[in-house]
Amino acid sequence: MAAPAATSFYISTSSSSSAVSSSTKSLKPALSSNLGFLSTSSPSLKALKAKSHSYNVSSYGGALNVRMVAAPAAVKAPMSLDFETSVFKKEKVTLSGHDEYIVKGGRDLFKLLPDAFKGIKQIGVIGWGSQGPAQAQNLRDSLAEAKSDIVVKIGLRKGSRSFAEARAAGFTEENGTLGDLYETISGSDLVLLLISDAAQADNYEEVFSHMKPNSILGLSHGFLLGHLQSLDLDFPKNISVIAVCPKGMGPSVRRLYVQGKEINGAGINASFAVHQDIDGRATDVALGWSVALGSPFTFATTLEQEYRSDIFGERGILLGAVHGIVESLFRRYTENGMSEELAYKNTVECITGNISRTISTKGMLALYNSLDAEGKKVFATAYSASYYPCMEILYECYEDVATGSEIRSVVLAGRRFSEKEGLPAFPMGKIDQTRMWKVGERVRATRPSGDLGPLYPFTAGVYVALMMAQIEVLRKKGHSYSEIINESVIESVDSLNPFMHARGVSFMVDNCSTTARLGSRKWAPRFDYNLTQQALVAVDNNLPINMDLMTNFVCDPVHEAIEVCARLRPTVDISVPADADFVRPELRQTVN
């Protein structure tokens, strides 16, 4: 690739942006030293924070002519989400000065599940897509370990191809654990509606009509609330409505649960929400559900905040944005003379392997500090040029989700999958036949076992800029740090990226949930084009590094919050073999 601007930089107390030298100044020790996980009580961090407020923003011309509105420390206080539980132990955690409340999981808590699920005789798991298989099996196994007689029953459409897979997992008509969708709903005290978002939007009236009075509707995504809000509707008033939302796809939920059986549990963190509680049971039922799934820790949110952060996140760093940036960087690297195999390693393999593992276990600052002096300069060049182009798309995406536009888009797209109004069906095509993804197949075929790929500083700078921009949008929109970190960091590096490292980004884009696949196809090109047309042009034009951005990155209070959350991460690293299967059953016949 063409070398980025060889700009050295340092942190200055001067109020003039001209204090940043374009070629001759060196990194001062305060920024280039090994900062690791700095606490807000750290003298070094306090000094850097104090300095960060004395700068004027470097003004980038053209497409990057934006104004920084505040240093990261001056953020909107997240909403308070306290809760009461009579079954589980609630614990307080302090994340960057904000108190939040969580429930830690563990297999030693399974004995409490009968109390949490008091009054529930049957749990109906509706659907066998991404979350259905994992949640049904985890619930069944956890309840069996608790010696509970609660039945976990799968409900599917008549004629569904998923019946065979549910039977293979041990759910059968003969033992009363597999049956028709609506019969299962009618007979269940807790209904976990895990069909696709588009299917929920098209079938919610029928689902509601079959639910028993005083039963509980469980969701693993707030999409249905967003759809109902767009129609000025709400849930029936004779049922409770809760949510438990694992911060990872279903196969990760199951895989980590199985891996953790011998060490008191491992799994995927989850958020929970109580939207409607008609008899006072909702909180304990939701927490019991999360504990039974194996969640290492469960944090509170609202159903509205959940669907906004989740739909936004999967269009951002979880899938859509990472798809867009690797396409952009692969094209740049090869156009500037890098071999296709090396370009793939320096984009996809770098992000899904080395970068993700380092952020997962040590944090973003440790990633930055692992680079040598020249690598830090390249990182800073990429970060400075990419941060606002990424934020521009993320900001737009969040507002499309919050206003219902993105939800409406998903519903309409789902309806176009079938012939309608004399027009042909337009199901989603696959992306894995293009040049980049064919190169990826060759790279993975010869990759040594355990190889996490290179750490390429320019790619790292772009990826971390994306991650920090997403964190900032969610923070400014009032989300809790638990939700921000799980949606922007943990779900990415601990759940999705390991699967992408095993099978490729294209495989994930082609085989994850319908809502996520649609979002990636819609938003990935936006990130691709914005990086290509703005960030990379800024680099080629040798625009100076925005020192305020770099200072704020180093001093951002989110690093301390990530450190706290890292202590609550799964007790084992997810192990994903090269043949890991997470193809949704309805797609299986179209997969090579």
XYZ file of C-alpha atoms in Angstrom:
592
model
C 0.000 0.000 0.000
C 1.045 3.609 -0.322
C 2.643 4.554 2.950
C 0.431 6.669 5.191
C 1.706 10.066 6.098
C 4.847 9.507 8.119
C 3.675 11.889 10.776
C 5.247 11.826 14.192
C 3.145 13.381 16.892
C 3.218 14.378 20.512
C 0.883 15.741 23.125
C 1.328 19.445 23.642
C -0.106 21.890 26.140
C -0.118 24.570 23.483
C -3.533 25.905 22.540
C -2.589 26.060 18.911
C -3.085 23.116 16.596
C 0.080 24.168 14.808
C 1.995 22.695 17.738
C 1.600 19.328 16.036
C 4.585 18.753 13.820
C 4.065 16.943 10.533
C 7.446 15.277 10.410
C 9.988 16.161 13.054
C 8.473 15.826 16.529
C 8.617 12.536 18.401
C 6.159 10.879 20.715
C 6.350 12.146 24.242
C 6.610 9.415 26.882
C 3.150 10.190 28.252
C 1.542 8.789 25.096
C 4.076 6.246 23.942
C 4.607 4.547 27.290
C 2.835 1.322 28.127
C -0.428 2.661 29.513
C -2.242 -0.685 29.727
C -5.516 -0.472 31.607
C -5.301 2.933 33.232
C -7.616 3.694 36.111
C -9.218 7.093 36.421
C -7.292 7.353 39.674
C -3.988 6.936 37.822
C -1.827 10.073 37.993
C -0.761 9.524 34.388
C -4.331 9.382 33.200
C -5.342 12.396 35.267
C -2.516 14.409 33.732
C -3.455 13.379 30.220
C -7.098 14.234 30.880
C -6.158 17.666 32.144
C -4.117 18.312 29.038
C -6.843 17.080 26.707
C -9.095 19.969 27.673
C -6.533 22.606 26.664
C -6.511 21.823 22.948
C -8.328 23.451 20.113
C -9.665 20.935 17.647
C -7.553 20.490 14.542
C -9.815 21.447 11.687
C -9.820 19.018 8.793
C -10.941 20.407 5.490
C -13.413 18.942 3.047
C -15.357 15.854 4.101
C -13.607 15.771 7.486
C -14.537 19.334 8.427
C -16.370 18.516 11.639
C -16.306 19.956 15.137
C -15.595 17.832 18.183
C -18.471 18.620 20.524
C -16.930 17.449 23.787
C -14.116 15.504 25.345
C -15.218 11.983 26.229
C -15.394 12.714 29.948
C -18.265 15.170 29.434
C -20.953 12.673 28.523
C -24.632 12.329 29.188
C -25.250 10.334 32.358
C -26.782 6.957 31.508
C -30.215 6.128 32.838
C -30.405 4.426 36.232
C -31.549 0.815 35.881
C -31.862 -0.616 39.361
C -34.026 -3.679 40.032
C -35.145 -5.924 42.877
C -34.905 -9.720 42.986
C -36.020 -12.096 45.728
C -34.105 -15.083 44.317
C -30.688 -13.984 43.088
C -27.935 -11.831 44.550
C -27.752 -8.371 43.033
C -24.305 -6.783 42.900
C -23.203 -3.225 42.246
C -20.451 -2.461 39.760
C -19.038 0.982 39.097
C -18.221 1.677 35.471
C -16.425 4.973 34.862
C -18.089 6.555 37.869
C -21.586 5.224 37.125
C -23.157 2.622 39.413
C -24.903 -0.278 37.724
C -26.380 -3.507 39.027
C -25.782 -7.009 37.763
C -26.400 -10.628 38.627
C -23.425 -12.953 38.246
C -24.161 -16.357 36.790
C -22.742 -19.813 37.389
C -23.886 -23.404 37.439
C -24.005 -23.298 41.235
C -27.065 -21.036 40.821
C -29.083 -23.611 38.867
C -30.551 -24.854 42.147
C -32.362 -21.511 42.388
C -34.148 -21.943 39.045
C -37.273 -23.647 40.475
C -37.792 -20.620 42.730
C -37.163 -18.175 39.895
C -39.602 -20.042 37.632
C -42.269 -20.471 40.304
C -45.688 -21.036 38.670
C -44.183 -22.103 35.331
C -44.845 -25.667 34.184
C -43.913 -25.353 30.502
C -41.496 -23.086 28.663
C -42.327 -22.858 24.966
C -39.348 -22.052 22.732
C -40.799 -20.809 19.463
C -38.491 -21.090 16.463
C -35.291 -22.930 15.575
C -33.122 -20.253 13.994
C -30.039 -18.677 15.545
C -31.076 -18.455 19.214
C -33.717 -21.202 19.406
C -31.488 -24.301 19.404
C -29.000 -22.858 21.876
C -31.510 -21.452 24.329
C -33.748 -24.519 24.279
C -30.868 -26.907 24.944
C -29.262 -24.723 27.620
C -32.589 -24.287 29.416
C -33.350 -28.007 29.229
C -29.908 -28.984 30.536
C -29.897 -26.396 33.320
C -33.372 -27.357 34.531
C -32.410 -31.028 34.465
C -29.375 -30.258 36.610
C -31.683 -28.399 38.998
C -33.929 -31.503 39.082
C -36.862 -29.408 37.912
C -39.863 -30.970 36.190
C -40.471 -27.872 34.033
C -40.909 -28.928 30.399
C -39.007 -27.126 27.646
C -41.001 -27.577 24.441
C -40.120 -26.476 20.902
C -42.894 -24.961 18.779
C -42.508 -24.953 14.974
C -44.632 -24.324 11.911
C -46.220 -27.410 10.417
C -43.918 -28.789 7.709
C -40.855 -26.899 8.946
C -37.542 -28.464 7.979
C -36.355 -27.680 11.489
C -38.352 -30.560 12.989
C -35.562 -32.976 12.022
C -32.883 -30.865 13.696
C -34.961 -30.404 16.848
C -35.452 -34.186 17.048
C -31.721 -34.710 16.596
C -31.179 -32.425 19.616
C -33.466 -34.612 21.734
C -36.823 -32.821 21.413
C -39.593 -35.149 20.242
C -43.349 -35.292 19.836
C -43.411 -38.530 21.803
C -42.014 -37.021 24.996
C -44.062 -33.834 24.659
C -41.109 -31.530 23.931
C -41.798 -30.798 20.252
C -44.980 -29.698 18.540
C -46.966 -27.196 16.535
C -46.133 -23.538 17.010
C -49.521 -22.298 18.181
C -50.342 -25.373 20.243
C -47.048 -24.852 22.060
C -47.837 -21.201 22.697
C -51.299 -22.034 24.060
C -49.876 -24.593 26.490
C -46.912 -22.591 27.775
C -46.614 -20.378 30.839
C -43.450 -18.751 29.487
C -43.281 -18.251 25.710
C -39.845 -17.484 24.282
C -40.558 -15.985 20.867
C -37.344 -16.634 18.941
C -38.580 -16.565 15.346
C -37.082 -13.993 12.985
C -37.849 -10.319 13.481
C -39.740 -10.109 10.196
C -41.807 -13.165 11.148
C -42.623 -11.578 14.512
C -43.821 -8.453 12.738
C -46.089 -10.479 10.449
C -47.441 -12.924 13.077
C -47.603 -11.077 16.397
C -51.403 -10.821 16.433
C -51.792 -14.584 16.086
C -49.125 -15.172 18.731
C -50.823 -12.823 21.203
C -54.230 -14.423 20.604
C -52.906 -17.874 21.569
C -51.151 -16.817 24.782
C -52.763 -17.733 28.085
C -53.842 -14.888 30.380
C -51.176 -14.184 33.026
C -48.525 -15.957 30.975
C -45.157 -14.365 30.174
C -43.845 -13.405 26.746
C -40.056 -13.634 26.513
C -38.071 -11.926 23.766
C -34.366 -12.032 22.968
C -34.529 -8.857 20.954
C -36.628 -5.711 21.299
C -37.443 -5.552 17.590
C -41.126 -6.382 18.124
C -41.541 -3.434 20.489
C -40.040 -1.140 17.868
C -42.436 -2.498 15.262
C -45.435 -2.080 17.555
C -44.358 1.462 18.411
C -44.194 2.296 14.717
C -47.861 1.255 14.490
C -48.796 3.084 17.727
C -49.553 -0.278 19.376
C -48.370 -2.109 22.491
C -48.433 -5.590 23.990
C -51.659 -7.062 25.431
C -52.217 -5.957 29.017
C -53.023 -9.440 30.352
C -49.490 -10.825 29.916
C -46.068 -9.941 31.268
C -43.349 -9.047 28.774
C -39.666 -9.628 29.498
C -36.467 -9.930 27.517
C -33.178 -11.743 27.933
C -30.786 -10.812 25.167
C -27.517 -12.764 24.916
C -24.731 -10.576 23.574
C -23.765 -13.077 20.919
C -25.304 -15.343 18.329
C -26.947 -18.614 19.317
C -24.064 -20.947 18.431
C -21.801 -18.947 20.769
C -24.396 -19.196 23.544
C -24.452 -22.991 23.230
C -20.772 -23.541 22.565
C -19.552 -21.614 25.601
C -22.219 -23.247 27.793
C -20.953 -26.691 26.798
C -17.292 -25.677 27.148
C -17.941 -24.339 30.639
C -19.687 -27.363 32.132
C -16.638 -28.408 34.138
C -15.717 -24.982 35.501
C -18.969 -23.694 36.982
C -20.189 -22.327 33.733
C -19.281 -20.108 30.878
C -21.470 -18.443 28.342
C -22.391 -15.155 26.767
C -23.254 -12.082 28.819
C -26.867 -11.012 28.526
C -28.999 -7.987 29.167
C -32.477 -8.302 30.618
C -35.507 -6.053 30.567
C -38.919 -6.056 32.177
C -41.313 -4.209 29.927
C -44.566 -5.277 31.559
C -45.057 -7.083 34.880
C -48.644 -7.973 35.777
C -48.023 -10.112 38.860
C -44.572 -9.264 40.254
C -42.788 -12.372 38.889
C -41.209 -10.874 35.803
C -37.792 -9.856 37.146
C -37.027 -13.193 38.799
C -38.237 -15.120 35.740
C -36.036 -13.034 33.454
C -32.987 -13.462 35.676
C -33.651 -17.203 35.984
C -33.841 -17.464 32.217
C -30.496 -15.661 31.846
C -28.782 -17.757 34.531
C -30.111 -20.939 32.883
C -28.557 -19.851 29.571
C -25.168 -19.666 31.304
C -24.689 -15.888 31.227
C -21.540 -14.921 33.191
C -23.271 -11.693 34.116
C -26.660 -10.187 33.417
C -27.217 -6.443 33.328
C -30.388 -4.382 33.180
C -31.680 -2.420 30.229
C -35.027 -1.434 28.773
C -36.619 -3.141 25.800
C -36.407 0.099 23.848
C -32.738 0.706 24.638
C -31.993 -2.925 23.786
C -33.455 -2.893 20.305
C -31.862 0.458 19.522
C -28.387 -0.648 20.591
C -28.705 -4.154 19.137
C -30.011 -3.336 15.666
C -27.572 -0.438 15.526
C -24.674 -2.565 16.743
C -25.114 -5.323 14.199
C -25.101 -2.715 11.437
C -22.008 -1.245 13.065
C -18.966 -3.021 14.422
C -20.632 -6.389 14.953
C -21.146 -7.076 11.264
C -22.033 -4.342 8.763
C -19.200 -1.935 9.503
C -16.510 -4.590 9.822
C -17.706 -6.001 6.487
C -17.420 -2.539 4.934
C -14.003 -1.626 6.302
C -12.309 -4.892 5.320
C -13.654 -4.554 1.771
C -12.328 -0.990 1.606
C -8.909 -1.827 3.060
C -8.446 -5.013 1.021
C -9.073 -3.029 -2.152
C -6.651 -0.280 -1.061
C -3.891 -2.665 -0.079
C -4.048 -4.675 -3.308
C -4.302 -1.548 -5.480
C -1.090 -0.357 -3.862
C 0.841 -3.528 -4.663
C 0.214 -5.852 -1.745
C -0.451 -9.487 -2.678
C -4.041 -10.661 -2.319
C -3.178 -13.225 0.358
C -1.220 -10.717 2.438
C -3.939 -8.074 2.001
C -6.524 -10.550 3.296
C -4.343 -11.399 6.280
C -3.758 -7.712 7.011
C -7.506 -6.985 6.980
C -9.799 -9.860 7.974
C -7.300 -12.130 9.744
C -5.806 -9.165 11.577
C -9.189 -7.997 12.914
C -10.846 -11.344 13.680
C -7.676 -12.836 15.178
C -4.910 -10.770 16.698
C -6.802 -7.530 17.289
C -9.851 -9.268 18.758
C -7.846 -11.479 21.109
C -5.810 -8.540 22.403
C -8.851 -6.315 22.978
C -10.733 -9.208 24.576
C -8.072 -9.983 27.148
C -6.238 -6.670 27.618
C -8.200 -3.824 26.037
C -7.747 -1.275 23.272
C -4.956 0.645 24.990
C -2.922 -2.545 25.297
C -3.389 -3.098 21.575
C -2.069 0.380 20.861
C 0.809 0.005 23.317
C 1.884 -3.298 21.779
C 2.998 -1.379 18.675
C 6.469 0.053 18.220
C 6.963 3.794 17.705
C 6.484 3.616 13.937
C 3.436 1.381 14.367
C 1.898 3.907 16.769
C 2.322 6.643 14.152
C 0.630 4.535 11.491
C -2.153 3.613 13.941
C -2.702 7.280 14.823
C -2.828 8.276 11.157
C -5.497 5.676 10.426
C -7.447 6.384 13.632
C -7.449 10.144 13.114
C -8.598 9.871 9.501
C -11.266 7.196 10.117
C -12.982 8.248 13.344
C -15.377 10.863 11.979
C -16.170 9.109 8.671
C -17.175 6.075 10.756
C -19.128 8.180 13.232
C -21.044 9.919 10.438
C -22.520 6.614 9.249
C -23.049 5.281 12.768
C -24.917 8.444 13.787
C -27.209 8.177 10.776
C -27.781 4.477 11.399
C -28.694 4.986 15.052
C -31.267 7.616 14.177
C -32.768 5.384 11.465
C -33.183 2.658 14.092
C -34.533 5.007 16.767
C -37.138 6.537 14.459
C -38.353 3.162 13.186
C -37.088 3.592 9.633
C -34.647 0.689 9.865
C -37.242 -1.588 11.471
C -39.711 -0.795 8.709
C -37.007 -1.538 6.150
C -36.456 -5.018 7.633
C -40.166 -5.817 7.638
C -40.609 -4.737 4.017
C -37.496 -6.626 2.904
C -38.832 -9.792 4.496
C -42.014 -9.465 2.492
C -40.032 -9.150 -0.731
C -38.574 -12.605 -0.173
C -41.796 -14.032 -1.687
C -43.664 -13.211 -4.882
C -46.032 -10.333 -4.297
C -48.251 -8.039 -6.371
C -47.110 -9.664 -9.597
C -43.440 -8.978 -8.820
C -40.877 -11.772 -8.440
C -39.361 -12.903 -5.145
C -36.063 -11.322 -4.152
C -34.428 -13.413 -1.434
C -31.008 -12.343 -0.245
C -28.104 -13.409 -2.403
C -24.711 -14.488 -1.124
C -21.560 -12.363 -1.053
C -18.970 -15.141 -0.789
C -18.233 -15.563 -4.497
C -16.338 -12.307 -5.002
C -12.549 -12.117 -5.281
C -11.794 -11.134 -1.704
C -13.724 -13.988 -0.151
C -12.249 -16.543 -2.534
C -8.818 -15.344 -1.411
C -9.997 -15.877 2.165
C -10.788 -19.524 1.416
C -7.221 -20.038 0.219
C -5.754 -18.269 3.250
C -7.768 -20.329 5.741
C -6.961 -23.562 3.911
C -3.225 -23.096 4.587
C -3.435 -21.316 7.941
C -1.585 -23.090 10.775
C -3.706 -24.123 13.734
C -3.979 -21.353 16.296
C -2.648 -18.666 13.956
C -4.259 -15.341 14.883
C -2.857 -13.467 11.924
C -0.678 -10.348 11.862
C -1.125 -7.095 13.751
C -1.179 -4.502 10.982
C -1.125 -1.006 12.519
C -3.159 0.768 9.828
C -5.978 -1.790 10.010
C -5.847 -1.625 13.803
C -6.211 2.148 13.726
C -9.265 1.999 11.473
C -10.935 -0.765 13.498
C -10.358 0.889 16.872
C -11.601 4.211 15.463
C -14.800 2.422 14.451
C -15.129 0.841 17.892
C -14.566 4.145 19.710
C -16.959 6.016 17.400
C -19.684 3.461 18.110
C -19.028 3.721 21.849
C -19.352 7.504 21.644
C -22.644 7.452 19.716
C -24.209 5.058 22.238
C -22.812 7.077 25.131
C -24.208 10.338 23.799
C -27.569 8.596 23.316
C -27.705 7.732 27.026
C -27.036 3.982 27.014
C -25.495 2.370 30.077
C -21.825 1.418 30.048
C -22.767 -2.255 30.415
C -24.805 -2.073 27.238
C -22.244 0.041 25.393
C -19.341 -2.267 26.181
C -21.219 -5.466 25.475
C -22.660 -4.215 22.168
C -19.484 -2.497 20.966
C -16.657 -4.601 22.384
C -17.472 -7.907 24.086
C -20.029 -9.233 21.602
C -17.657 -8.397 18.784
C -14.344 -9.760 20.062
C -15.634 -12.636 22.226
C -18.561 -13.957 20.184
C -18.776 -12.952 16.535
C -15.169 -12.383 15.507
C -13.960 -15.858 16.583
C -16.566 -17.387 14.256
C -15.526 -15.008 11.495
C -11.913 -16.022 12.046
C -12.885 -19.670 11.624
C -15.151 -19.283 8.598
C -14.689 -15.758 7.217
C -16.672 -12.525 7.403
C -18.610 -13.475 4.273
C -19.847 -16.686 5.875
C -21.240 -14.717 8.797
C -22.833 -12.145 6.501
C -24.485 -14.965 4.533
C -25.671 -17.074 7.471
C -26.560 -15.026 10.529
C -30.000 -13.685 11.478
C -32.203 -12.187 8.790
C -32.172 -8.746 10.403
C -28.372 -8.733 10.678
C -27.868 -10.013 7.134
C -30.151 -7.330 5.752
C -28.393 -4.670 7.807
C -24.944 -5.699 6.684
C -25.913 -5.608 3.016
C -27.438 -2.168 3.416
C -24.833 -0.461 5.595
C -21.516 -2.151 4.734
C -21.262 -0.268 1.419
C -21.806 3.009 3.257
C -18.830 2.370 5.550
C -16.789 1.158 2.585
C -17.480 4.277 0.533
C -17.057 6.744 3.390
C -13.680 5.297 4.314
C -12.569 5.203 0.686
C -13.838 8.663 -0.205
C -12.968 10.481 3.039
C -10.563 8.682 5.371
C -8.189 7.258 2.794
C -8.208 10.501 0.816
C -7.233 12.341 4.001
C -4.322 9.942 4.488
C -3.160 10.332 0.885
C -3.341 14.106 1.219
C -1.121 13.951 4.317
C -3.619 15.759 6.523
C -2.215 16.156 10.038
C -3.151 13.837 12.849
C -5.997 15.184 14.960
C -4.257 15.332 18.324
C -7.468 15.870 20.280
C -8.804 12.581 18.983
C -5.658 10.734 20.006
C -5.557 12.347 23.436
C -9.199 11.570 24.019
C -8.668 7.980 22.889
C -5.907 7.490 25.444
C -7.812 9.237 28.249
C -11.315 7.925 27.535
C -13.041 6.626 30.693
C -14.403 3.683 28.725
C -11.041 1.918 29.137
C -11.542 1.656 32.877
C -15.092 0.399 32.352
C -13.829 -2.220 29.891
C -11.302 -3.365 32.479
C -14.109 -3.976 34.985
C -16.224 -5.806 32.407
C -13.216 -7.890 31.331
C -13.144 -9.379 34.817
C -16.710 -10.563 34.174
C -16.026 -12.074 30.740
C -16.597 -15.800 30.007
C -14.367 -18.072 32.066
C -13.021 -19.728 28.903
C -12.203 -18.435 25.431
C -14.617 -19.743 22.839
C -13.163 -22.562 20.745
C -14.387 -22.490 17.150
C -13.166 -25.232 14.791
C -12.764 -24.537 11.089
C -15.909 -26.547 10.305
C -18.042 -24.800 12.938
C -21.663 -24.895 11.825
C -23.902 -21.937 12.510
C -26.020 -22.074 9.361
C -29.676 -21.426 9.978
C -31.728 -24.505 8.982
C -33.752 -22.685 6.336
C -30.503 -21.704 4.587
C -28.836 -25.073 4.800
C -29.852 -26.307 1.345
C -28.288 -23.266 -0.315
C -24.930 -23.543 1.442
C -22.043 -25.211 -0.392
